[in-house]
PDB file of C-alpha atoms in Angstrom:
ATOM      1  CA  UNK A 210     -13.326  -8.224  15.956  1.00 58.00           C
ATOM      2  CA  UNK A 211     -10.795 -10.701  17.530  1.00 50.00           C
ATOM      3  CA  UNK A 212     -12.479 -13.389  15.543  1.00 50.00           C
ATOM      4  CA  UNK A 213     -10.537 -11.731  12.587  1.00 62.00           C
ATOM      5  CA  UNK A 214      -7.030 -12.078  13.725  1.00 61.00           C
ATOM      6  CA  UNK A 215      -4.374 -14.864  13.824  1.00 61.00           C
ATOM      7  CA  UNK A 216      -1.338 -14.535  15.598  1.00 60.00           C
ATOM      8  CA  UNK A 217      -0.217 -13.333  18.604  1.00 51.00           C
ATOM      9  CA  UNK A 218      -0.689 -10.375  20.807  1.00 46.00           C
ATOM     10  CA  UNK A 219       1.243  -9.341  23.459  1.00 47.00           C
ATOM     11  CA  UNK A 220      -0.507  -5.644  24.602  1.00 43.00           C
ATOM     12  CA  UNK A 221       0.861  -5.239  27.809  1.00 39.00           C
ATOM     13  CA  UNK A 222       4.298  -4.002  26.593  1.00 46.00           C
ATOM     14  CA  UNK A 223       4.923  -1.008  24.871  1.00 50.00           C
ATOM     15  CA  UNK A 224       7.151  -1.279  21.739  1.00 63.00           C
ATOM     16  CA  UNK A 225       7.024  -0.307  18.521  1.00 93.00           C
ATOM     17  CA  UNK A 226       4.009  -1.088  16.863  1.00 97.00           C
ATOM     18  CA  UNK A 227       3.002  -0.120  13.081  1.00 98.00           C
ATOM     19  CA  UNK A 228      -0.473  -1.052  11.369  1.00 98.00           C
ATOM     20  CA  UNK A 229       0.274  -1.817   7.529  1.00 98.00           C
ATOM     21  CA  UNK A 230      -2.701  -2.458   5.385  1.00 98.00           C
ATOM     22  CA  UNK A 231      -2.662  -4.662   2.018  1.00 96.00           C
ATOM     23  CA  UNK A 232       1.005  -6.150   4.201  1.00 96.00           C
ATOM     24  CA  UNK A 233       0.083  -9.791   2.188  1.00 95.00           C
ATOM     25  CA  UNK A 234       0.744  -8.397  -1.076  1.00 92.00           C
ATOM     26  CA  UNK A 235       3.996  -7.685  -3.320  1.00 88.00           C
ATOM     27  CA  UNK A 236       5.293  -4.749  -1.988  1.00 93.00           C
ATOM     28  CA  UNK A 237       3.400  -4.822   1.594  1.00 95.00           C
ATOM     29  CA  UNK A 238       4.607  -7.959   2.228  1.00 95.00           C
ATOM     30  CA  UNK A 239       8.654  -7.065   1.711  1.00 94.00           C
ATOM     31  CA  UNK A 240       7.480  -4.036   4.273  1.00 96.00           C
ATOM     32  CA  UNK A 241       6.229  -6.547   6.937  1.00 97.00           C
ATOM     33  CA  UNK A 242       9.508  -8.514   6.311  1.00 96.00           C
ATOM     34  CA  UNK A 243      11.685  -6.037   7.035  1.00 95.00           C
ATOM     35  CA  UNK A 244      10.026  -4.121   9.599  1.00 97.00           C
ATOM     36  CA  UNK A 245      10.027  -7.606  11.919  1.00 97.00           C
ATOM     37  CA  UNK A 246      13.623  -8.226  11.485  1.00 96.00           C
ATOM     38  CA  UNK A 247      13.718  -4.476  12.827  1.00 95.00           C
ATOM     39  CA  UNK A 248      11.791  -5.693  15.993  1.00 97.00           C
ATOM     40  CA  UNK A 249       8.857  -3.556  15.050  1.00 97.00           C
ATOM     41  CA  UNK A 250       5.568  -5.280  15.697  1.00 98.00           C
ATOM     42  CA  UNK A 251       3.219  -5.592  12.697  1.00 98.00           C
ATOM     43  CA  UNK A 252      -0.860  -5.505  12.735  1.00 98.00           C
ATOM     44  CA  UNK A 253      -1.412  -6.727   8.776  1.00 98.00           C
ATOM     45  CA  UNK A 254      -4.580  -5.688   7.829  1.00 98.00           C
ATOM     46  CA  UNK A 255      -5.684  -6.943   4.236  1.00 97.00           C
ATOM     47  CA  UNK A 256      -8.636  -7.824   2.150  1.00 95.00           C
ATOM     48  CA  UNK A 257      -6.999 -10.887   0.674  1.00 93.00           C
ATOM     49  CA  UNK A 258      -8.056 -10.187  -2.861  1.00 86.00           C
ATOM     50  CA  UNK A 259      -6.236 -12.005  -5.918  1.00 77.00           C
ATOM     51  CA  UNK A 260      -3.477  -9.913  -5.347  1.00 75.00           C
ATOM     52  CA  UNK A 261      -3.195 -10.789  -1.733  1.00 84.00           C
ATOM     53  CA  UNK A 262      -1.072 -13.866  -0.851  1.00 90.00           C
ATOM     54  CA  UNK A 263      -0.931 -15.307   2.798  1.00 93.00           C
ATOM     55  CA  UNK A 264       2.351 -17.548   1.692  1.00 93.00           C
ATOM     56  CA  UNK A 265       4.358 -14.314   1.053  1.00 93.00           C
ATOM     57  CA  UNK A 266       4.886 -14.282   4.869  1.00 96.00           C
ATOM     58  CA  UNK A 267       4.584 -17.580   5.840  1.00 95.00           C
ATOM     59  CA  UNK A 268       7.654 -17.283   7.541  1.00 96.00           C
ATOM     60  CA  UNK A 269       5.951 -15.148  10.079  1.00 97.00           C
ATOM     61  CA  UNK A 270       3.556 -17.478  10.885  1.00 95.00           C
ATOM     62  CA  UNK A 271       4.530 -18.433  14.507  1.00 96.00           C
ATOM     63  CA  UNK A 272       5.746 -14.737  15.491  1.00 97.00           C
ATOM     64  CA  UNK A 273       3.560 -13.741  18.339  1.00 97.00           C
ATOM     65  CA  UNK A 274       4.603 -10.018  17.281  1.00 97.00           C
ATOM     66  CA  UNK A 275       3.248 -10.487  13.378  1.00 98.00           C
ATOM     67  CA  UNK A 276      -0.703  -9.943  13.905  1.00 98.00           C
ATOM     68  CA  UNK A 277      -2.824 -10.488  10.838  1.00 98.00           C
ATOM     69  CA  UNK A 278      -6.203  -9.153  10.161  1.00 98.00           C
ATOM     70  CA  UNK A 279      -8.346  -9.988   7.407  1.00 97.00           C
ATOM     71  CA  UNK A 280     -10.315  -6.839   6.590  1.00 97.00           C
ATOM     72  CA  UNK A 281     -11.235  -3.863   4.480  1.00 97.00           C
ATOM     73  CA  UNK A 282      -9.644  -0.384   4.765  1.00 98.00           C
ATOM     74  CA  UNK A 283     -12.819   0.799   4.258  1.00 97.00           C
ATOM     75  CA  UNK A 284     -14.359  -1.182   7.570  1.00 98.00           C
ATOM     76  CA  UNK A 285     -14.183   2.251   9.796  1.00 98.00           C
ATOM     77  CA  UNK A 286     -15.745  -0.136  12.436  1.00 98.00           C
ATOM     78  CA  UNK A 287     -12.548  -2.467  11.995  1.00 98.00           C
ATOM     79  CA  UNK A 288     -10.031   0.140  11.789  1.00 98.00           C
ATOM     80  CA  UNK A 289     -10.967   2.459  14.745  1.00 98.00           C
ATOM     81  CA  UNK A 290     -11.239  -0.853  16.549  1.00 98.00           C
ATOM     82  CA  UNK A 291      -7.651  -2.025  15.776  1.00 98.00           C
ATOM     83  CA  UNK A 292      -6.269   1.659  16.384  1.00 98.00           C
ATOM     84  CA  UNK A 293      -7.583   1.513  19.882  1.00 98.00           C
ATOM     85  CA  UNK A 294      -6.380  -2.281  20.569  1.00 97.00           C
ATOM     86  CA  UNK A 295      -2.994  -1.427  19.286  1.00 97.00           C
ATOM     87  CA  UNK A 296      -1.953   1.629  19.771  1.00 97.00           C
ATOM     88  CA  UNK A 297       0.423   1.876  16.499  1.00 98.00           C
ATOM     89  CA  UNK A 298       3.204   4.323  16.007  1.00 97.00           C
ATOM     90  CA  UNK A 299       2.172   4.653  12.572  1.00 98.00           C
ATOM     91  CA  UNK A 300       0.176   3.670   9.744  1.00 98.00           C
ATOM     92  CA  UNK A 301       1.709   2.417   6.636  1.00 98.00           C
ATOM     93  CA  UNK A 302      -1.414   1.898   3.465  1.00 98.00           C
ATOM     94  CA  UNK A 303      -0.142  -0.106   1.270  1.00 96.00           C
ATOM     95  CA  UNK A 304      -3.469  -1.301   0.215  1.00 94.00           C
ATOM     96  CA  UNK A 305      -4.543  -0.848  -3.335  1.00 92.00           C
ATOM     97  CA  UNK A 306      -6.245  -1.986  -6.511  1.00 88.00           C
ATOM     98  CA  UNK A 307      -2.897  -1.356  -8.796  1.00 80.00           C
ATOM     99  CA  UNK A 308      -3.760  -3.337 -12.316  1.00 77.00           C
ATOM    100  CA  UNK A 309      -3.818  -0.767 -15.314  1.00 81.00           C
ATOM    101  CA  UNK A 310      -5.521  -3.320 -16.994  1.00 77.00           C
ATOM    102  CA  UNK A 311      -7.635  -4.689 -14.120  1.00 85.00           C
ATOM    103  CA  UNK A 312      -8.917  -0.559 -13.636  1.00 88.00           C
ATOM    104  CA  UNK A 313     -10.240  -0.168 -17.465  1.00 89.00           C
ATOM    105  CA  UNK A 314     -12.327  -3.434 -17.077  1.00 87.00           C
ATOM    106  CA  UNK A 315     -13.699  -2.746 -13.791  1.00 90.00           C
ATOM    107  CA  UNK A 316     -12.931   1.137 -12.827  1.00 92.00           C
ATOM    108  CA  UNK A 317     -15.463   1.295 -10.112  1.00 94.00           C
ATOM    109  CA  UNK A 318     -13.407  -1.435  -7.825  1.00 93.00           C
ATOM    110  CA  UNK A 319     -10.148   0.847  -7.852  1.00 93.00           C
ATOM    111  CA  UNK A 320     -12.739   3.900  -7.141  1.00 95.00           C
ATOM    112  CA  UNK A 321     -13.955   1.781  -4.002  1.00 95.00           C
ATOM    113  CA  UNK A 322     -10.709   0.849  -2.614  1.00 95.00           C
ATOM    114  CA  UNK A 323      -7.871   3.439  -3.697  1.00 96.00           C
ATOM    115  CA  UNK A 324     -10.258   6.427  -3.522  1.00 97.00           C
ATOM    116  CA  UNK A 325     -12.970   5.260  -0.962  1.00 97.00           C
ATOM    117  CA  UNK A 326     -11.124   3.181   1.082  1.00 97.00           C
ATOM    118  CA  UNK A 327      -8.482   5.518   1.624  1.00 98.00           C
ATOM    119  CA  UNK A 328     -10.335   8.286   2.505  1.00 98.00           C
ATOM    120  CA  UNK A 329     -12.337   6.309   5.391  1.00 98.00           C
ATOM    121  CA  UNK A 330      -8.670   5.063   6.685  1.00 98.00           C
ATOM    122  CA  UNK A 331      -7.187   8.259   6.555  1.00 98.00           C
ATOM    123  CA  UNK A 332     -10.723  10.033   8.337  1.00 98.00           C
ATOM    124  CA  UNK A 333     -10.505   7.355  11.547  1.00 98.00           C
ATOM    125  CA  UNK A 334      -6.893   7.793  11.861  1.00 98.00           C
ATOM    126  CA  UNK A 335      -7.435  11.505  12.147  1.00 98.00           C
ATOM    127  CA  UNK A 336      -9.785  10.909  14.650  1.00 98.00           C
ATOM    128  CA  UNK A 337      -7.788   8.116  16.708  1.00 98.00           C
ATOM    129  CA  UNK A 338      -4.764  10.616  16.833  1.00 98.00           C
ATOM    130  CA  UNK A 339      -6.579  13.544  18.166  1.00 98.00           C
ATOM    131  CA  UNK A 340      -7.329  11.884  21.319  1.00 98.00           C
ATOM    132  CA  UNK A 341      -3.339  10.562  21.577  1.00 98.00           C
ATOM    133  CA  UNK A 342      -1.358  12.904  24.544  1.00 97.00           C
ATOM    134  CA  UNK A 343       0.765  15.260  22.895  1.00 97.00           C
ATOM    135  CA  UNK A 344       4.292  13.080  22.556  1.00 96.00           C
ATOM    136  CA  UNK A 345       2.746   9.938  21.115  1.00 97.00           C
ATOM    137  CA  UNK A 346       0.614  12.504  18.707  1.00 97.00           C
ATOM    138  CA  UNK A 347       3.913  14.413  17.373  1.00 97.00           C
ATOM    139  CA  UNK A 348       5.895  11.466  16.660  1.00 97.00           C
ATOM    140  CA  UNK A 349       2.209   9.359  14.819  1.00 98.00           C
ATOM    141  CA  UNK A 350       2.868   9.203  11.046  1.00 98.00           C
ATOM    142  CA  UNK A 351       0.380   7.830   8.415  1.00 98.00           C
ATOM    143  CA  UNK A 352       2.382   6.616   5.220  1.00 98.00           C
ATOM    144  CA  UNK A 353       0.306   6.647   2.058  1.00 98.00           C
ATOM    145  CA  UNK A 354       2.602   4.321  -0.502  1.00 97.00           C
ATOM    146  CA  UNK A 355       1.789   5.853  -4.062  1.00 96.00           C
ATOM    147  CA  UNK A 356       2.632   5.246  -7.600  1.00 94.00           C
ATOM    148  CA  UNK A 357       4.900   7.582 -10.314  1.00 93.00           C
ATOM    149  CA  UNK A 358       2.032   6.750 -12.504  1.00 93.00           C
ATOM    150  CA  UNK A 359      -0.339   9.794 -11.044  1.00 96.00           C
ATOM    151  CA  UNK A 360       2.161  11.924 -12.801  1.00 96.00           C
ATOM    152  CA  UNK A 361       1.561  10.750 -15.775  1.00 93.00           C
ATOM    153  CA  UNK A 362       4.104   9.753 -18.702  1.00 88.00           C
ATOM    154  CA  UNK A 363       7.435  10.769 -19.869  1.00 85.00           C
ATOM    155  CA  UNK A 364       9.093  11.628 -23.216  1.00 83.00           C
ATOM    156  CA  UNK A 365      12.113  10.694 -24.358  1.00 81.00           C
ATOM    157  CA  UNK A 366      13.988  13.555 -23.303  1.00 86.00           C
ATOM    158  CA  UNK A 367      11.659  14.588 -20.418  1.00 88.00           C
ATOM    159  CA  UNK A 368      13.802  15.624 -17.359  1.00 90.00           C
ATOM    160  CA  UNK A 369      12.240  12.454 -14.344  1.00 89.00           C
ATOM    161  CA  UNK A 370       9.384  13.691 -12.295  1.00 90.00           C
ATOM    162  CA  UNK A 371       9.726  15.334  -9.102  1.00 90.00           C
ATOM    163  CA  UNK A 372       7.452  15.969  -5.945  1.00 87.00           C
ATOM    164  CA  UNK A 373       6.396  19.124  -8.154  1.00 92.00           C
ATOM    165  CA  UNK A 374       5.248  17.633 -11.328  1.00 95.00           C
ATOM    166  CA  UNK A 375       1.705  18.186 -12.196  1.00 96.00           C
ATOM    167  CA  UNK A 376      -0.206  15.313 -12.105  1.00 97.00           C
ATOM    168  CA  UNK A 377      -2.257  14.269 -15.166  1.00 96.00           C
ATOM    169  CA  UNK A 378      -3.186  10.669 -14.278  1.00 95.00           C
ATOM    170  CA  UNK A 379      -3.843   8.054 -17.578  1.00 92.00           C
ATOM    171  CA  UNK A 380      -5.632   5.470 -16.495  1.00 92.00           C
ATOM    172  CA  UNK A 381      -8.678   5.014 -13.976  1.00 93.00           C
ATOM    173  CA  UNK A 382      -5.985   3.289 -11.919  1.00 95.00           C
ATOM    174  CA  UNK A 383      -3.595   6.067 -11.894  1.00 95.00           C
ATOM    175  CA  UNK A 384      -6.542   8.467 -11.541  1.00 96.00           C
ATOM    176  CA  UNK A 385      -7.855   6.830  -8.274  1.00 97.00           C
ATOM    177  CA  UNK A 386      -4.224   6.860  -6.731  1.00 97.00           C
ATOM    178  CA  UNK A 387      -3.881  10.087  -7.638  1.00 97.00           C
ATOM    179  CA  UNK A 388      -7.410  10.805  -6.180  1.00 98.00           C
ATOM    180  CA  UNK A 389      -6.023   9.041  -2.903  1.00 98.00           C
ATOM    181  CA  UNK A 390      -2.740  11.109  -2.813  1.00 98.00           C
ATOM    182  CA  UNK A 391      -5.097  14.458  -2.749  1.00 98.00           C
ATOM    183  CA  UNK A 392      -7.154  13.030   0.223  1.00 98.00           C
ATOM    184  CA  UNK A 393      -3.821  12.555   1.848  1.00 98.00           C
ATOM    185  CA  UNK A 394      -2.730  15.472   1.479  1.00 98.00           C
ATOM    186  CA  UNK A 395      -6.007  17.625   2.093  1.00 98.00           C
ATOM    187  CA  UNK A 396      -6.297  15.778   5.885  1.00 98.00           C
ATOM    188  CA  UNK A 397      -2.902  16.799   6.450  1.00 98.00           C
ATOM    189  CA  UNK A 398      -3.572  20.580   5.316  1.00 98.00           C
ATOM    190  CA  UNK A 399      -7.430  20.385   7.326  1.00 98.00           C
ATOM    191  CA  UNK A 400      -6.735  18.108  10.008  1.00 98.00           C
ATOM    192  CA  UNK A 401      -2.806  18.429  10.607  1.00 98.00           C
ATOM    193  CA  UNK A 402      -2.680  14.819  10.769  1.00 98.00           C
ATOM    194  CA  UNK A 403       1.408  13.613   9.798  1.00 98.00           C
ATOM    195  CA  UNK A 404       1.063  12.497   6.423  1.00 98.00           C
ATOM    196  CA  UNK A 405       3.946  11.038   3.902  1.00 97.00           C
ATOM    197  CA  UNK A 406       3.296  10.413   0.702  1.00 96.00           C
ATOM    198  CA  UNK A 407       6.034   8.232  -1.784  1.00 95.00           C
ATOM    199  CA  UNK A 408       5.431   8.045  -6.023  1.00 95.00           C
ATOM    200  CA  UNK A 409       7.584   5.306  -6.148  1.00 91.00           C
ATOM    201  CA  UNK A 410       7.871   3.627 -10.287  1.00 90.00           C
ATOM    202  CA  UNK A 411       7.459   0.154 -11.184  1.00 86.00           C
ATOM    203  CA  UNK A 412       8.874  -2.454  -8.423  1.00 87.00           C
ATOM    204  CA  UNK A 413      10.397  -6.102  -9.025  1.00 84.00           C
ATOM    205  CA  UNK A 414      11.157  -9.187  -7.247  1.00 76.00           C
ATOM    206  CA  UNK A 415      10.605 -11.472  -5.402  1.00 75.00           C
ATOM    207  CA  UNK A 416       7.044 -12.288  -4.862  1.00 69.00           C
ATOM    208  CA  UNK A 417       5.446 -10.600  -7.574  1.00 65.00           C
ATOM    209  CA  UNK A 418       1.354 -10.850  -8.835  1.00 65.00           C
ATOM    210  CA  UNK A 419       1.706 -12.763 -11.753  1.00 68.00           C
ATOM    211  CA  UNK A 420       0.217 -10.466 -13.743  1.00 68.00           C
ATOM    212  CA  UNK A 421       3.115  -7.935 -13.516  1.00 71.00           C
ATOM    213  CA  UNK A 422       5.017  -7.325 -16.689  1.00 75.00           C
ATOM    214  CA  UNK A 423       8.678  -9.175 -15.939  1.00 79.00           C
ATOM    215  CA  UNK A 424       7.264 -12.255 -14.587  1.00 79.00           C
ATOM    216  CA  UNK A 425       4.231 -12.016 -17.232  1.00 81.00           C
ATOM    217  CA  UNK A 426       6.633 -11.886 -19.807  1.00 83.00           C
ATOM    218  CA  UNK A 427       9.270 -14.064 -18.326  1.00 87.00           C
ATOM    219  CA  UNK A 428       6.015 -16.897 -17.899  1.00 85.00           C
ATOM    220  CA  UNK A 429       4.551 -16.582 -21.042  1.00 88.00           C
ATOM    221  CA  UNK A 430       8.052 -16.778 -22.771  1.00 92.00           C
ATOM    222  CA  UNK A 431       8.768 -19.890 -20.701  1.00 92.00           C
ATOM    223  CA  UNK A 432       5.042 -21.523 -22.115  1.00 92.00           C
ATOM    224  CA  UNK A 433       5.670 -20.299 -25.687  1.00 94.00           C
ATOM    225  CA  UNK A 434       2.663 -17.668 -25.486  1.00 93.00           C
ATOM    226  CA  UNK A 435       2.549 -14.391 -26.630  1.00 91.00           C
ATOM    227  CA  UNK A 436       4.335 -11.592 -24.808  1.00 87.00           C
ATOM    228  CA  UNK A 437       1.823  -8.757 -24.356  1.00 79.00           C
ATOM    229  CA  UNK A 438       3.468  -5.015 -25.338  1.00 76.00           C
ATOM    230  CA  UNK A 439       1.009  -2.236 -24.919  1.00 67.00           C
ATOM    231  CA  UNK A 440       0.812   0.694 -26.912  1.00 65.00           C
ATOM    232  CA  UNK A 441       3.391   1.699 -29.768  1.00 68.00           C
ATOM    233  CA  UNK A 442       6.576  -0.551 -28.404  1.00 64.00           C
ATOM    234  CA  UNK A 443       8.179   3.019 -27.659  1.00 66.00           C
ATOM    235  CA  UNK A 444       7.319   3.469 -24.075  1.00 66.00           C
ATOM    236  CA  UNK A 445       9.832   2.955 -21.651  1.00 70.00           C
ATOM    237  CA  UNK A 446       9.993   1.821 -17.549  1.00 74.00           C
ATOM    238  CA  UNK A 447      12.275   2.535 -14.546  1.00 81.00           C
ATOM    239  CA  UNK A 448      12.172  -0.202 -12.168  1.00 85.00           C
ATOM    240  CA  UNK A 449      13.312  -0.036  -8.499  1.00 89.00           C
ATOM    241  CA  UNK A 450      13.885  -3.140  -6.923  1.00 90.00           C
ATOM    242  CA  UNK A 451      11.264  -3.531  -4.057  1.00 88.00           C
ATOM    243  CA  UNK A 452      13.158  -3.655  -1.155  1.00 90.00           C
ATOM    244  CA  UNK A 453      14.805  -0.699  -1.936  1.00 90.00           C
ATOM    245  CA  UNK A 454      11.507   0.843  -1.567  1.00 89.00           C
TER     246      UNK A 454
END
């Protein structure tokens, strides 16, 4: 396993430790930011897919308390290992498939990861934490970062969603985080392991996948090309600035 990391490691002192998984992409990677000007050490585990980016925290690079781990989610091999090594105060899954488009070409990969891959993270956790002494064990929480887009869609009109909207997921992308969100929630009501869940909606800026629709659009209208609107040009988007979330 060590043969996977790069950075530092400093085990012998006990401070705040939190494993984040997909921490090189958009959003994880604003998370891993922030939580090491907080002083919180950070085990980053990610795949490193096309939506990974090791530059988004290149600034990190030389902090012995920034430890990055290339890996799957769905390695339970790799994750119980890392539990053990680091001892983490919580878990923060950020790791995800999250292209609508991406999910109707090639459903089974967000079926893999989002559904899959969560449920093996979330079923070593559980058993990791049962063997923590009682403090460390009541004060453990596993943070499973969601999307707004399990609920569905809105009509003009439509009062926003809340925590008790149904969900009626449209795509096989929203369908496997929604998927994921049940699997948190079912180890929390079968295992009483301390799970959060957030629907956050569409994030922006800075270091976003290409792919995502303002710099897509702001790109393409910079090369000339066409700006690619889905659906009947009547749909509409709330955006929260990512390090808000």
């Amino acid at each position: 396993m060590p043969g996977l990391i790069s950075g530092g490691c400093k085990l012998n002192a006990r401070v705040s430790c939190q494993l984040g998984t997909g921490g090189s992409g958009f959003i994880g990677s604003c998370y891993v930011l922030q939580a090491r000007r907080q002083g919180v050490r950070v085990i980053n585990l990610d795949k490193l897919t096309y939506a990974g980016n090791p530059a988004n925290l290149a600034t990190l690079n030389d902090d012995p308390d920034y430890i990055f781990v290339r890996g799957d989610i769905g390695n339970a091999e790799l994750v119980a290992w890392l539990l053990k090594t680091f001892q983490p105060d919580a878990i923060v899954n950020f790791a995800a498939e999250s292209h609508v488009d991406r999910s109707i070409v090639d459903p089974d990969a967000f079926v893999r990861t989002n559904v899959l891959g969560t449920a093996t993270l979330l079923r070593v956790a559980a058993q990791w934490w049962r063997t923590l002494p009682a403090e460390r064990a009541s004060a453990f929480r596993f943070l499973h970062v969601s999307t707004d887009e399990v609920y569905g869609a809105l009509r003009p009109g439509d009062p926003a969603f809340t925590e008790a909207t149904p969900y009626s997921p449209n795509s096989p992308y929203s369908a496997s985080k929604a998927a994921s969100d049940h699997m948190a929630r079912a180890f929390h009501e079968t295992y009483a392991l301390p799970v959060l869940l957030t629907n956050c909606s569409n994030n922006y800026w800075p270091r976003p996948f290409p792919e995502k629709l303002i710099t897509l659009m702001i790109c393409n209208a910079l090369d000339g090309k066409p700006l690619p609107v889905y659906g009947k040009w009547a749909n509409l988007r709330d955006w929260l600035h990512v390090e808000d979330h």
